[in-house]
Coordinates of C-alpha atoms and ligand atoms in Angstrom, one line a residue:
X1415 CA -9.9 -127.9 39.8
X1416 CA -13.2 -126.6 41.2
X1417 CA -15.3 -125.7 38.0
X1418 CA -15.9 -121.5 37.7
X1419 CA -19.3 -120.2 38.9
X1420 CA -21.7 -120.0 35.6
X1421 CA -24.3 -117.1 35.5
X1422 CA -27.1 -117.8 33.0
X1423 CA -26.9 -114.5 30.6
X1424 CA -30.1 -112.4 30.5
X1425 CA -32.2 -112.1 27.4
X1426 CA -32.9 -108.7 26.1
X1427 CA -36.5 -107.8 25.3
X1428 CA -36.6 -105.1 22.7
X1429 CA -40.0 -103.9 23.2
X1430 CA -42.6 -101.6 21.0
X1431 CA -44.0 -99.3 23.3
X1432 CA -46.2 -97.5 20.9
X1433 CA -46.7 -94.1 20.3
X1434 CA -48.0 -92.7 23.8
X1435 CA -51.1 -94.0 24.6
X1436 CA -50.1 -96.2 27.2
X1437 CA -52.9 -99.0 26.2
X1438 CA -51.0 -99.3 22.8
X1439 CA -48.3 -101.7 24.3
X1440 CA -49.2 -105.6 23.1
X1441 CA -49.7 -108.0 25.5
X1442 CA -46.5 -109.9 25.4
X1443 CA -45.0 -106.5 25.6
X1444 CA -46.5 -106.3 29.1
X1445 CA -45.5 -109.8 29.7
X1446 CA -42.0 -109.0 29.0
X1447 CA -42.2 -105.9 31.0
X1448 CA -43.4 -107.9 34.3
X1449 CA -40.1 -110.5 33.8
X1450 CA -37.7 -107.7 33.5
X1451 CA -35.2 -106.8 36.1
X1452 CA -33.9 -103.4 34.3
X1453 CA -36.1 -101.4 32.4
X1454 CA -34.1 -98.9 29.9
X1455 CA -37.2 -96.6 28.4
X1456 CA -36.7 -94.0 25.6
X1457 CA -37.4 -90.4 25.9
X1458 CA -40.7 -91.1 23.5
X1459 CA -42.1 -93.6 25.9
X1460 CA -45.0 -92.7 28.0
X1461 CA -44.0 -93.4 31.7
X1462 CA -47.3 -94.8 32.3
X1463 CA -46.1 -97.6 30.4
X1464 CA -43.7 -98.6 33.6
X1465 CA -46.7 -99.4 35.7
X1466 CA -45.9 -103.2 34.5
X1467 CA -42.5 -103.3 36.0
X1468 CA -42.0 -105.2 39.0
X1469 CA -41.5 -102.8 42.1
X1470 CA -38.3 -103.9 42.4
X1471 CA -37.1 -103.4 38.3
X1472 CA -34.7 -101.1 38.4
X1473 CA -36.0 -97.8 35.7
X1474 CA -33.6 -96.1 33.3
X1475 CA -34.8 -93.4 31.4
X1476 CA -32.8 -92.8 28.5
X1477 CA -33.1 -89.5 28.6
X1478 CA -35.5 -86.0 28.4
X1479 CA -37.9 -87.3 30.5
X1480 CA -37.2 -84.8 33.1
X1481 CA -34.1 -83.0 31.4
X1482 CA -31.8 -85.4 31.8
X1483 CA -29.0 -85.6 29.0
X1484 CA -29.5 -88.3 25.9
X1485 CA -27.7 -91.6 25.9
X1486 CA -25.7 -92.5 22.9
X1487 CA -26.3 -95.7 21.2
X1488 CA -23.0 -97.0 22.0
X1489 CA -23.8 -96.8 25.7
X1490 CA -26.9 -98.0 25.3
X1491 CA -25.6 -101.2 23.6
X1492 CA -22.6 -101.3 26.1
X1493 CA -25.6 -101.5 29.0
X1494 CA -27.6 -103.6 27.6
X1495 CA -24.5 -106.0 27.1
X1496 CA -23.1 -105.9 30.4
X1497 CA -26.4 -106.1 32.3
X1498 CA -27.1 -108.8 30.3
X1499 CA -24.0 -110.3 31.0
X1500 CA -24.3 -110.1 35.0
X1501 CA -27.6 -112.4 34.2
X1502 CA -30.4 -109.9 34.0
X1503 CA -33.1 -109.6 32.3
X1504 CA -34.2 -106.6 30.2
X1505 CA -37.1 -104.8 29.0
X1506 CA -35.2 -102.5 26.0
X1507 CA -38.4 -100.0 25.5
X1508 CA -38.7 -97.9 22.4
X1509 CA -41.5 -95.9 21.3
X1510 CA -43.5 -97.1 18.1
X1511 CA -42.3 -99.9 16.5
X1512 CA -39.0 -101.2 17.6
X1513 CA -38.0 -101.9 14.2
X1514 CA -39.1 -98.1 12.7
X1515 CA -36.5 -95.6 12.5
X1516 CA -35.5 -96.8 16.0
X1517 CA -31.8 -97.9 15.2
X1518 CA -32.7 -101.6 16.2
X1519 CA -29.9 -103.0 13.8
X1520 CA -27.2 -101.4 15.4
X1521 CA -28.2 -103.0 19.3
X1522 CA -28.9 -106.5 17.4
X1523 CA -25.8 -106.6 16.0
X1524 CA -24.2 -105.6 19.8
X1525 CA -26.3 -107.8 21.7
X1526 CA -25.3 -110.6 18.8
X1527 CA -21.6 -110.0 19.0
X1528 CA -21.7 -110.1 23.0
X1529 CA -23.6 -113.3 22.8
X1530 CA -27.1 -112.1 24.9
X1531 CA -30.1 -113.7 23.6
X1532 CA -33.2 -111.6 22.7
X1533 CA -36.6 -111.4 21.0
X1534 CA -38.2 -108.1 19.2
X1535 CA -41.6 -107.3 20.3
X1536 CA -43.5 -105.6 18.1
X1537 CA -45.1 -102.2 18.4
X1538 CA -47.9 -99.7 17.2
X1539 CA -45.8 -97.6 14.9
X1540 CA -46.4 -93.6 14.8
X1541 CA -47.3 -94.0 11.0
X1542 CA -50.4 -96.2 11.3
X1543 CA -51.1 -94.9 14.7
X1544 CA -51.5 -91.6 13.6
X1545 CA -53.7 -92.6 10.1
X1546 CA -56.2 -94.6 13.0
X1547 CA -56.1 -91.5 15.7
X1548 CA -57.0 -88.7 12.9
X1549 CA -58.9 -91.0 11.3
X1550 CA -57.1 -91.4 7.9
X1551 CA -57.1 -94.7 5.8
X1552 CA -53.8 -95.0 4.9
X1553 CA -54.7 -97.6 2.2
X1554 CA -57.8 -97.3 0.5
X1555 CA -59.6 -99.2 -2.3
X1556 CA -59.8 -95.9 -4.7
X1557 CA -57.2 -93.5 -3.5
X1558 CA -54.4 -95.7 -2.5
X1559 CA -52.9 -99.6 -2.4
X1560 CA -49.4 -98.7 -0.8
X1561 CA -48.0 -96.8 2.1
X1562 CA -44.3 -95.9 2.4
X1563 CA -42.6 -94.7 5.5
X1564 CA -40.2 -92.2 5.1
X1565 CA -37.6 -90.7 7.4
X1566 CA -37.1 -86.6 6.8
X1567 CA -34.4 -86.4 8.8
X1568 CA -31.6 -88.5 6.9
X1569 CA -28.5 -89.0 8.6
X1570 CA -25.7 -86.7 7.8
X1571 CA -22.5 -88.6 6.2
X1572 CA -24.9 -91.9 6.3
X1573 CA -23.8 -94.6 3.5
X1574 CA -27.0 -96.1 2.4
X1575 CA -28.4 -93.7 -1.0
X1576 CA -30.1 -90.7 -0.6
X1577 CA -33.8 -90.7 -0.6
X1578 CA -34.7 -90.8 -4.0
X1579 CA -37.2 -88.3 -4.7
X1580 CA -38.4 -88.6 -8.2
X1581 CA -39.6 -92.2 -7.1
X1582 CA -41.2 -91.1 -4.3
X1583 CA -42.8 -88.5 -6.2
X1584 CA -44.4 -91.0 -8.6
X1585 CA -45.2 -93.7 -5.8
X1586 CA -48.8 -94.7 -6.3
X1587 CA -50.1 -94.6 -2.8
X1588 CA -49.7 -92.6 0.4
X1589 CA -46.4 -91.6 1.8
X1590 CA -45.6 -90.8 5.6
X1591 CA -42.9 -89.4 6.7
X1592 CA -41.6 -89.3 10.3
X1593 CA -38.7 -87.6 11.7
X1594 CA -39.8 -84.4 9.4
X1595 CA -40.7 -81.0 11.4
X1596 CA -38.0 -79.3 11.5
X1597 CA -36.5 -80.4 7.6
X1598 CA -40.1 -80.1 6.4
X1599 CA -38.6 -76.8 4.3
X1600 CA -36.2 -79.2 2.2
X1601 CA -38.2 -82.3 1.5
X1602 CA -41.6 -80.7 0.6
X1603 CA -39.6 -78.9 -1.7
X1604 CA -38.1 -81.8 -3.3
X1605 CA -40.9 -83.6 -3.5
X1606 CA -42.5 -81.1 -5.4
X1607 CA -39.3 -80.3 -7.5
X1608 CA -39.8 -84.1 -8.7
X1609 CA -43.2 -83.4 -9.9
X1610 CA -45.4 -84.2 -6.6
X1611 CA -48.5 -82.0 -7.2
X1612 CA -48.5 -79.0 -4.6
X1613 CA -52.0 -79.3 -3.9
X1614 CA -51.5 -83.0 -2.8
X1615 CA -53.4 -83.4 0.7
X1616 CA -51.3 -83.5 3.9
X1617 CA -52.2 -84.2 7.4
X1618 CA -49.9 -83.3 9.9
X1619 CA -50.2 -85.1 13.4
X1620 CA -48.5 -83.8 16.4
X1621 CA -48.2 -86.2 19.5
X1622 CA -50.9 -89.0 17.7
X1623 CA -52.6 -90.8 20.6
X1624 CA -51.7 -88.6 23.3
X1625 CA -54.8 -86.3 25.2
X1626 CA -53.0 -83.0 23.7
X1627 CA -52.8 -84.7 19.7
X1628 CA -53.1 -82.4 16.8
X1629 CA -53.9 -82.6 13.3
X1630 CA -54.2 -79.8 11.0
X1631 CA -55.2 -80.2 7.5
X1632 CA -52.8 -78.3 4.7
X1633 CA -51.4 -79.4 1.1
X1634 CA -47.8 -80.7 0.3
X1635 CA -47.1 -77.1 -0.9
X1636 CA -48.4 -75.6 2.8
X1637 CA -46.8 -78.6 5.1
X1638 CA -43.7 -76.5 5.9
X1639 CA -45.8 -72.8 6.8
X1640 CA -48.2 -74.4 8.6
X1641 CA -45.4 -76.4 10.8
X1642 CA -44.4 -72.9 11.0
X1643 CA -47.0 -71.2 12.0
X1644 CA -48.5 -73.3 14.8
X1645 CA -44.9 -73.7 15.8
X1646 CA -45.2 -77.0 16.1
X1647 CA -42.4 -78.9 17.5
X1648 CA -41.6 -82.8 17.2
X1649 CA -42.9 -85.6 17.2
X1650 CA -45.1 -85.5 14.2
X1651 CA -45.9 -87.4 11.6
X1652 CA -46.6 -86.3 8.1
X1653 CA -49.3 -87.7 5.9
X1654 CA -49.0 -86.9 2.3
X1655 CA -51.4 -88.3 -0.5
X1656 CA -55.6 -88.1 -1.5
X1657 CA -56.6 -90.3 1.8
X1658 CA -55.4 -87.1 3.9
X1659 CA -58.0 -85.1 2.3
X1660 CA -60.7 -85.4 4.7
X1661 CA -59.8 -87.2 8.4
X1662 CA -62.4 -88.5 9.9
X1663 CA -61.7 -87.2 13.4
X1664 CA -63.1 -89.3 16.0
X1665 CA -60.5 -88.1 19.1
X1666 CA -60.5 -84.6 19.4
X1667 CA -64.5 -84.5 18.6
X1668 CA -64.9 -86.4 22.3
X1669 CA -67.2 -84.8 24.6
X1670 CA -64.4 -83.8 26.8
X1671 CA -61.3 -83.9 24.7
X1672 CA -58.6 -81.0 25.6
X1673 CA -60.8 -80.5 29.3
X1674 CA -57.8 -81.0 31.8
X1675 CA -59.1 -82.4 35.0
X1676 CA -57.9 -82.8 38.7
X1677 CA -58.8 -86.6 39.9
X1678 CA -58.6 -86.3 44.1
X1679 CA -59.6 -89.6 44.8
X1680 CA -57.0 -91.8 47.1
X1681 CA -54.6 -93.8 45.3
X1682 CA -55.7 -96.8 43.9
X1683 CA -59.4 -95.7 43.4
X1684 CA -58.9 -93.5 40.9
X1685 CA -60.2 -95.7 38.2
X1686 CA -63.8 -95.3 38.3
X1687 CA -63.2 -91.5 37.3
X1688 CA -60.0 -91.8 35.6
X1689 CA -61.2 -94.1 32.6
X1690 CA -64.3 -92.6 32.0
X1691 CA -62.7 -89.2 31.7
X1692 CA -60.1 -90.1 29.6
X1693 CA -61.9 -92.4 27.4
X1694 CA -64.3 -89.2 26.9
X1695 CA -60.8 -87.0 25.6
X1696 CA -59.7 -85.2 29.1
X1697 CA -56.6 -85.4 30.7
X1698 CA -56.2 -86.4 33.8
X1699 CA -54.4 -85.2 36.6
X1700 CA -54.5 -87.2 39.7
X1701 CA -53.4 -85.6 43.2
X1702 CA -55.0 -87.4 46.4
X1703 CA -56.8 -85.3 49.0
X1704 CA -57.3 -88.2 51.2
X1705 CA -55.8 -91.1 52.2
X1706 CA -56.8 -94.5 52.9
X1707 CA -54.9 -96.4 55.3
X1708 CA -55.8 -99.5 57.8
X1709 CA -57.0 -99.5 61.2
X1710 CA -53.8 -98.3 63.7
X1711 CA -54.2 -102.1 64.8
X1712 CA -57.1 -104.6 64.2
X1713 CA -57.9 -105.5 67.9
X1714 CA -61.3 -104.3 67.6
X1715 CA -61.9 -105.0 63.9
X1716 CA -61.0 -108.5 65.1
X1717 CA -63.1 -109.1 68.1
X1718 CA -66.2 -107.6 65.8
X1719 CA -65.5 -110.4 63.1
X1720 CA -66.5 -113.0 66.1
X1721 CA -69.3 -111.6 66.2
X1722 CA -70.7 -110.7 62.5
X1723 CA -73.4 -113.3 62.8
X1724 CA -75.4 -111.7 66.2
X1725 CA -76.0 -108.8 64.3
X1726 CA -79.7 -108.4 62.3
X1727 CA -77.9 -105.6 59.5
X1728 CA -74.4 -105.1 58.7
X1729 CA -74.7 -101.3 57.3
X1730 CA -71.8 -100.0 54.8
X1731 CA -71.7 -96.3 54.1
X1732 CA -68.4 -96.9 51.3
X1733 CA -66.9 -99.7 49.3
X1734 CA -63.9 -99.1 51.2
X1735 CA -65.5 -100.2 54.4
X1736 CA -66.8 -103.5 52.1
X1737 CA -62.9 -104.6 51.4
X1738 CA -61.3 -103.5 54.5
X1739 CA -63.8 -105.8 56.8
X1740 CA -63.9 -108.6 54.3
X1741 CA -60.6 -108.5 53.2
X1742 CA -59.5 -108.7 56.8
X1743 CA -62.2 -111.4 57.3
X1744 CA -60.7 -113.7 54.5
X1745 CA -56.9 -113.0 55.4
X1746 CA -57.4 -113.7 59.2
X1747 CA -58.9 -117.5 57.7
X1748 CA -62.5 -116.8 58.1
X1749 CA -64.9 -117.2 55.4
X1750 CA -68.3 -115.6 54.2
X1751 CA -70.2 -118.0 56.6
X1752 CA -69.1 -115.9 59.6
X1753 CA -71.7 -113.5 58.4
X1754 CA -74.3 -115.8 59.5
X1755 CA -78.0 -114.9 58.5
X1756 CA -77.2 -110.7 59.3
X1757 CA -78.6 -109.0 56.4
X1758 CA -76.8 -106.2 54.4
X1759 CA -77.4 -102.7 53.6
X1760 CA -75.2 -100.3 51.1
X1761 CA -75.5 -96.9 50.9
X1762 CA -74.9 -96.7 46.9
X1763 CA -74.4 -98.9 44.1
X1764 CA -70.4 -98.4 44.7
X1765 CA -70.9 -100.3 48.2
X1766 CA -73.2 -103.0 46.3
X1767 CA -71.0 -103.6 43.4
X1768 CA -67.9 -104.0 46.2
X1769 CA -70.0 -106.4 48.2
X1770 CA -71.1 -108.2 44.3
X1771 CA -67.0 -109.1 44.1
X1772 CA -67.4 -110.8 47.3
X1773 CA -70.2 -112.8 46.3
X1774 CA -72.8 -111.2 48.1
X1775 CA -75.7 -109.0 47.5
X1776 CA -77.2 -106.0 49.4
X1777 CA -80.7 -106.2 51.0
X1778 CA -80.9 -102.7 50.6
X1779 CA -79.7 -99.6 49.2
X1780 CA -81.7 -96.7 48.9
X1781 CA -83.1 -94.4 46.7
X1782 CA -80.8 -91.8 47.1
X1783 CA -77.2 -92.5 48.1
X1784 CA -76.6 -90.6 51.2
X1785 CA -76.6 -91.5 54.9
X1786 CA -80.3 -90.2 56.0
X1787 CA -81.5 -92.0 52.9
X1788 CA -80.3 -95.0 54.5
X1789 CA -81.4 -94.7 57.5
X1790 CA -84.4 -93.7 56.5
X1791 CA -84.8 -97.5 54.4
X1792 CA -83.8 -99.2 57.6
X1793 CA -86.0 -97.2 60.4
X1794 CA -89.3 -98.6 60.1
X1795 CA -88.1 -102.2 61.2
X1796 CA -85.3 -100.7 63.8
X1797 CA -86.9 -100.9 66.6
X1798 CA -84.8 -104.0 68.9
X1799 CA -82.8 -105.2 66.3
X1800 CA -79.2 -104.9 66.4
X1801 CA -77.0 -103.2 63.4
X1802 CA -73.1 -102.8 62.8
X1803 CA -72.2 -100.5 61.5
X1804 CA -68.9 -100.2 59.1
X1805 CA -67.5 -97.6 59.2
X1806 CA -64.4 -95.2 58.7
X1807 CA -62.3 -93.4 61.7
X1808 CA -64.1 -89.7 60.6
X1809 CA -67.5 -89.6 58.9
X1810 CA -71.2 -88.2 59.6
X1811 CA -73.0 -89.7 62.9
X1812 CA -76.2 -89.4 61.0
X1813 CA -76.6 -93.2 60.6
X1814 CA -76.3 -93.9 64.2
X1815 CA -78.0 -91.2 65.5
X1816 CA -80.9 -92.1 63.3
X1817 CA -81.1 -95.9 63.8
X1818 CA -80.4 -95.3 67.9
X1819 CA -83.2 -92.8 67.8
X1820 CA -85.5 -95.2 66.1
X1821 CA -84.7 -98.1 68.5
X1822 CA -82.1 -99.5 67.0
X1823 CA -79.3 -101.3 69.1
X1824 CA -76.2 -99.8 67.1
X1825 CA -73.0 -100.4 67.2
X1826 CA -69.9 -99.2 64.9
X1827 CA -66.6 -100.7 63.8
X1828 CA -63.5 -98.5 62.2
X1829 CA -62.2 -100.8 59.7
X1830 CA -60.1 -97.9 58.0
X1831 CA -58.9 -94.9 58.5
X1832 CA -59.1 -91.9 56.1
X1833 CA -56.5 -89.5 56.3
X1834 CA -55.7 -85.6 54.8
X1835 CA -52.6 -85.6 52.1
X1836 CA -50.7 -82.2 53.5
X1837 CA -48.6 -82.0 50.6
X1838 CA -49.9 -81.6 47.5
X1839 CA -47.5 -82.3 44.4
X1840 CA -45.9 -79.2 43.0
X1841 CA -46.7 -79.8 39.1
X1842 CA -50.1 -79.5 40.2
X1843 CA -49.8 -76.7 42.2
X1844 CA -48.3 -74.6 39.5
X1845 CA -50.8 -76.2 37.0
X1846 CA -53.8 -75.0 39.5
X1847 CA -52.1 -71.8 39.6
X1848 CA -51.8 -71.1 36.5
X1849 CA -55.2 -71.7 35.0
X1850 CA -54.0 -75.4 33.5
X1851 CA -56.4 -77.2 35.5
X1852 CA -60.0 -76.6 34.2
X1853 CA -62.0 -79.1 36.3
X1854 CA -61.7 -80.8 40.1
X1855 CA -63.4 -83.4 40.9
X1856 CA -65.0 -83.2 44.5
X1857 CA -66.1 -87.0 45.9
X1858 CA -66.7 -86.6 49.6
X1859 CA -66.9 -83.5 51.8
X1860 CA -63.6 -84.9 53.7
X1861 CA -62.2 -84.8 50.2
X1862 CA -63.6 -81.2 50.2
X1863 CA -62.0 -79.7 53.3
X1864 CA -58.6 -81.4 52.3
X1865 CA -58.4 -79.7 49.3
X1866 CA -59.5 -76.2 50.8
X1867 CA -56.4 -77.0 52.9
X1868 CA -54.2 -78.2 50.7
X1869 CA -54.8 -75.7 47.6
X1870 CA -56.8 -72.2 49.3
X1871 CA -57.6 -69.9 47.2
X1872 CA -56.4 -71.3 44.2
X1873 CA -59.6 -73.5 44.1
X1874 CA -60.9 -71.0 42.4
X1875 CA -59.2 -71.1 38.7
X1876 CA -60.9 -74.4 38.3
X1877 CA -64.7 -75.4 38.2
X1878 CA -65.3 -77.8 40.8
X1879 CA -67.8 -81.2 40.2
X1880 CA -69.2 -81.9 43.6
X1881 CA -70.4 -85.4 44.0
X1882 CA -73.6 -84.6 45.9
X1883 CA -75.4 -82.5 47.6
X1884 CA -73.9 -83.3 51.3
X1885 CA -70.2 -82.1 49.2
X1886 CA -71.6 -79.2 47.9
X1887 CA -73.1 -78.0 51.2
X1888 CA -69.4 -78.8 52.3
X1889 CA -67.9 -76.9 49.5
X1890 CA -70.0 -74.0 50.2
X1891 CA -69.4 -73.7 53.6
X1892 CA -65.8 -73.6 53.3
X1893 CA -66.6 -70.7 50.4
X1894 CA -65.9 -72.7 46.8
X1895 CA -69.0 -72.4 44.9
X1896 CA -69.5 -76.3 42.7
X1897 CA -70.2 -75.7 39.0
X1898 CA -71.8 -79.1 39.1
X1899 CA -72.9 -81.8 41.0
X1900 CA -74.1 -85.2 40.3
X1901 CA -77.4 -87.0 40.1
X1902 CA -78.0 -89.8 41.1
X1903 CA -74.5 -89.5 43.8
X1904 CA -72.5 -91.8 41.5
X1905 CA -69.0 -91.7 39.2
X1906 CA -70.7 -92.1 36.5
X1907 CA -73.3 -89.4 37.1
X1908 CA -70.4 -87.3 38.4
X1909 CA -68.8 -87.6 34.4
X1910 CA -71.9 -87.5 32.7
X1911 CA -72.2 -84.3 34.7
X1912 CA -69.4 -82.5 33.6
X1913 CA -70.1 -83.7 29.9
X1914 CA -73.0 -82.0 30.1
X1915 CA -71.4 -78.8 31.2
X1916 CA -68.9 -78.6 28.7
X1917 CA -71.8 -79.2 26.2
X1918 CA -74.0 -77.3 27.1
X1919 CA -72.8 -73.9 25.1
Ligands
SAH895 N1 -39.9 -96.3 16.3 C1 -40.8 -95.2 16.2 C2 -40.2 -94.1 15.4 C3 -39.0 -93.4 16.1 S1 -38.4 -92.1 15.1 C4 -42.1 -95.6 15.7 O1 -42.3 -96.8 15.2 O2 -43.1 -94.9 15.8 C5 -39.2 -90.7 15.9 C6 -40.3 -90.1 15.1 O3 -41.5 -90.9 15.2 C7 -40.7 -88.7 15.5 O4 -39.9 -87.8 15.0 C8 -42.1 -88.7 14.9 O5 -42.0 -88.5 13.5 C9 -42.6 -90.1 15.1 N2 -43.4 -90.2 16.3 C10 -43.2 -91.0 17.3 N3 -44.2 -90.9 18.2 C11 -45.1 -90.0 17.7 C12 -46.3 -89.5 18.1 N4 -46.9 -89.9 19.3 N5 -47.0 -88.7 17.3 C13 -46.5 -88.3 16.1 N6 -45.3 -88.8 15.7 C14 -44.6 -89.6 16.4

């Protein structure tokens, strides 16, 4: 009798995702996220989070995250079972801490009964991520030596007892209570009905660890009118107890914290930017003007790595121009040796550090990072010698016109190609048009033209931070007037540059 087919089940991972900050996830979390096959996320979980799935995962929101309708536990468990089942591996997400107020038991005890192995990863819950983002000590050596973590939203015709409020009224430490905006009304009341002082500091703290948190400071007796008042709609977290008295608010005191800023560099180099800004409390937006492609074919790229070595200067005007030739260089079996004795020159510390990752280190790079700065570091020994230039399908001439001029034997090689995005994404239209954007970051005049294209007019509602002085002529010609630009031409400068601006008042 021929033996039936066995397929190995798949292991659940029930993972802790943490309360929004994507960075909050744990390492094995990540780990676990890489392995997984499906990825079913819950409507708390910052997408960002998925950027550790495998491109081929498949992604299964559990709902909200763009309207769609909630799952119910049951067909979550019923999923997770059968996938399981079919020999998949999955990456359960949940925001916070998967065992917090997250219904854990009731998939353990599915995945048990179905016989699916898993393992609980543990998460930064919204409790003590919230006490470390507003800055409150949840524990403290005067004020408190225990924490409970309370749900306000009990269950309706739920078995286990009622909270018991006289005892949580007399708890000697700080209580935090999730789950509690919208009953706030009822269980402040309690509380205070079972003796709680009314003046007891709270600290309420709307989306903890996300660019747009909010705390406000209030008492037990004002939790519910200030909830009110601003509105505010879930998730919070409610602190209650003496350590709320006075948070110590490190995040929304950042330089930049609340600015909301356009990053329009191409995909994939939009870090540089990107984690300075939002380390500094902005948001970012990111919507590519250009982008960066390979050479239509490598013909010519390839006939010019034959002949690195004859040349007396190699000359890169971008980093990108760095990886493309080198990368191309390395995958087509070569190594650095084909470089010979030709010296190398870098237009800014960007090219330099691109050229450091490949072991090697720039002659020169000049004072100041443009293209006539360069040539103007290369000139006086020009004369007969012969220079490559690296280079991208559009850019200025001014290097070769320069070097040729001063008796230079140049040539040039396209090892990319920079391209216009047409269409730009639509939240970000609306966001431009609307006044939600407040900043723009400018990094090249191509950069600059595309996004006169792509946006018009509606440039305007934003400031715009120009990289240099070559962009801002750029900018100016096409009529957009920069509110800053940078100094030295750098990423760094570019940030410290907006910082500046924002304050300056
Ligand atoms: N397992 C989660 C809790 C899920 S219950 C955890 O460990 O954090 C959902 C509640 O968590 C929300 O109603 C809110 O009270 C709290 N919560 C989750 N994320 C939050 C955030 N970023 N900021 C404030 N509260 C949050």
């Amino acid at each position: 009798m021929p033996t039936p087919a066995v397929t190995a089940v798949g292991k659940v991972f029930l993972i802790g995702a943490g309360p929004g900050d994507p960075g909050l996830i744990t390492w094995r979390g990540v780990e676990c996220l890489r392995r997984a096959d499906v990825v079913l996320y819950d409507y708390l979980v910052n997408p960002a989070i998925l950027r550790h799935t495998r491109a081929d995962a498949e992604l299964q929101s559990l709902g909200r995250h763009r309207g769609e309708r909630l799952w119910t536990q049951t067909e979550i468990n019923d999923r997770m079972v059968e996938m399981a089942k079919r020999g998949l591996n999955i990456a359960r997400l949940k925001g916070g801490d998967p065992i917090i107020f997250g219904r854990l038991a009731e998939e353990i005890d599915a995945l048990v009964s179905g016989g699916v192995p898993y393992e609980i990863v543990p998460g930064v819950t919204a409790a003590l991520a919230a006490g470390s983002y507003a800055g409150i000590c949840v524990t403290h050596r005067e004020q408190a030596s225990a924490v409970a973590l309370i749900t306000g939203h009990e269950q309706e015709g739920k078995t286990a007892p009622e909270l018991d409020y006289e005892a949580l009224a007399r708890f000697p430490g700080t209580l935090v209570f999730y789950m509690g905006v919208t009953t706030a009304p009822q269980w402040a009341t309690r509380l205070i009905e079972s003796g709680k002082p009314p003046n007891t500091p709270a600290a309420i703290v709307r989306r903890c660890t996300w660019p747009d948190q909010q705390v406000i400071s209030t008492t037990l007796a004002d939790v519910a009118n200030e909830l009110a008042a601003a509105k505010m709609r879930p998730p919070a977290i409610v602190i209650i107890g003496d350590v709320a008295a006075a948070p110590a608010d490190w995040f929304a005191t950042r330089p930049l914290f609340g600015q909301r800023v356009l990053v329009t560099r191409p995909l994939g180099q939009t870090a540089g930017l990107e984690g300075p800004l939002t380390e500094l409390g902005a948001m970012c937006m990111i919507q590519p003007a250009i982008e960066i492609c390979p050479p239509a074919n490598w013909l010519a790229v390839d006939a010019m790595l034959d002949r690195l070595s004859e040349f007396d200067w190699l000359v890169f005007s971008s980093a990108n121009g760095v990886r493309f030739l080198l990368d191309r260089l390395l995958s087509t079996g070569g190594d650095l040796r084909r470089l010979g004795k030709s010296r190398l020159a870098a237009i800014g510390p960007g090219t330099s550090e691109e050229l450091a990752r490949y072991h090697l280190r720039a002659d020169v790079q000049p004072d100041e990072y443009r293209a006539e700065s360069l040539a103007a570091a290369l000139k006086g020994d020009a004369q007969g010698r012969r220079f490559l230039l690296v280079r991208a399908n559009r850019g200025r001439e001014v290097l070769a016109e320069e070097l040729t001029a001063a008796g230079g034997a140049v040539e040039q090689v396209v090892v990319y190609e920079s391209r216009d995005v047409t269409a730009a994404d639509e939240q970000v239209v609306s966001a431009l048009s609307e006044g939600r954007i407040d900043w723009i970051t400018v990094t090249s005049s191509a950069i600059a033209h595309s996004l006169a294209r792509m946006f018009g007019d509606s440039l305007r509602r934003a400031k715009l931070a120009s990289i240099s002085p070559i962009t801002s002529g750029t900018l100016r010609e096409l009529g957009f007037e920069p509110a800053v630009d940078a100094n030295p031409y750098t990423m760094p400068a570019l940030v410290a540059a907006l910082v500046a601006a924002e304050n300056s008042t």
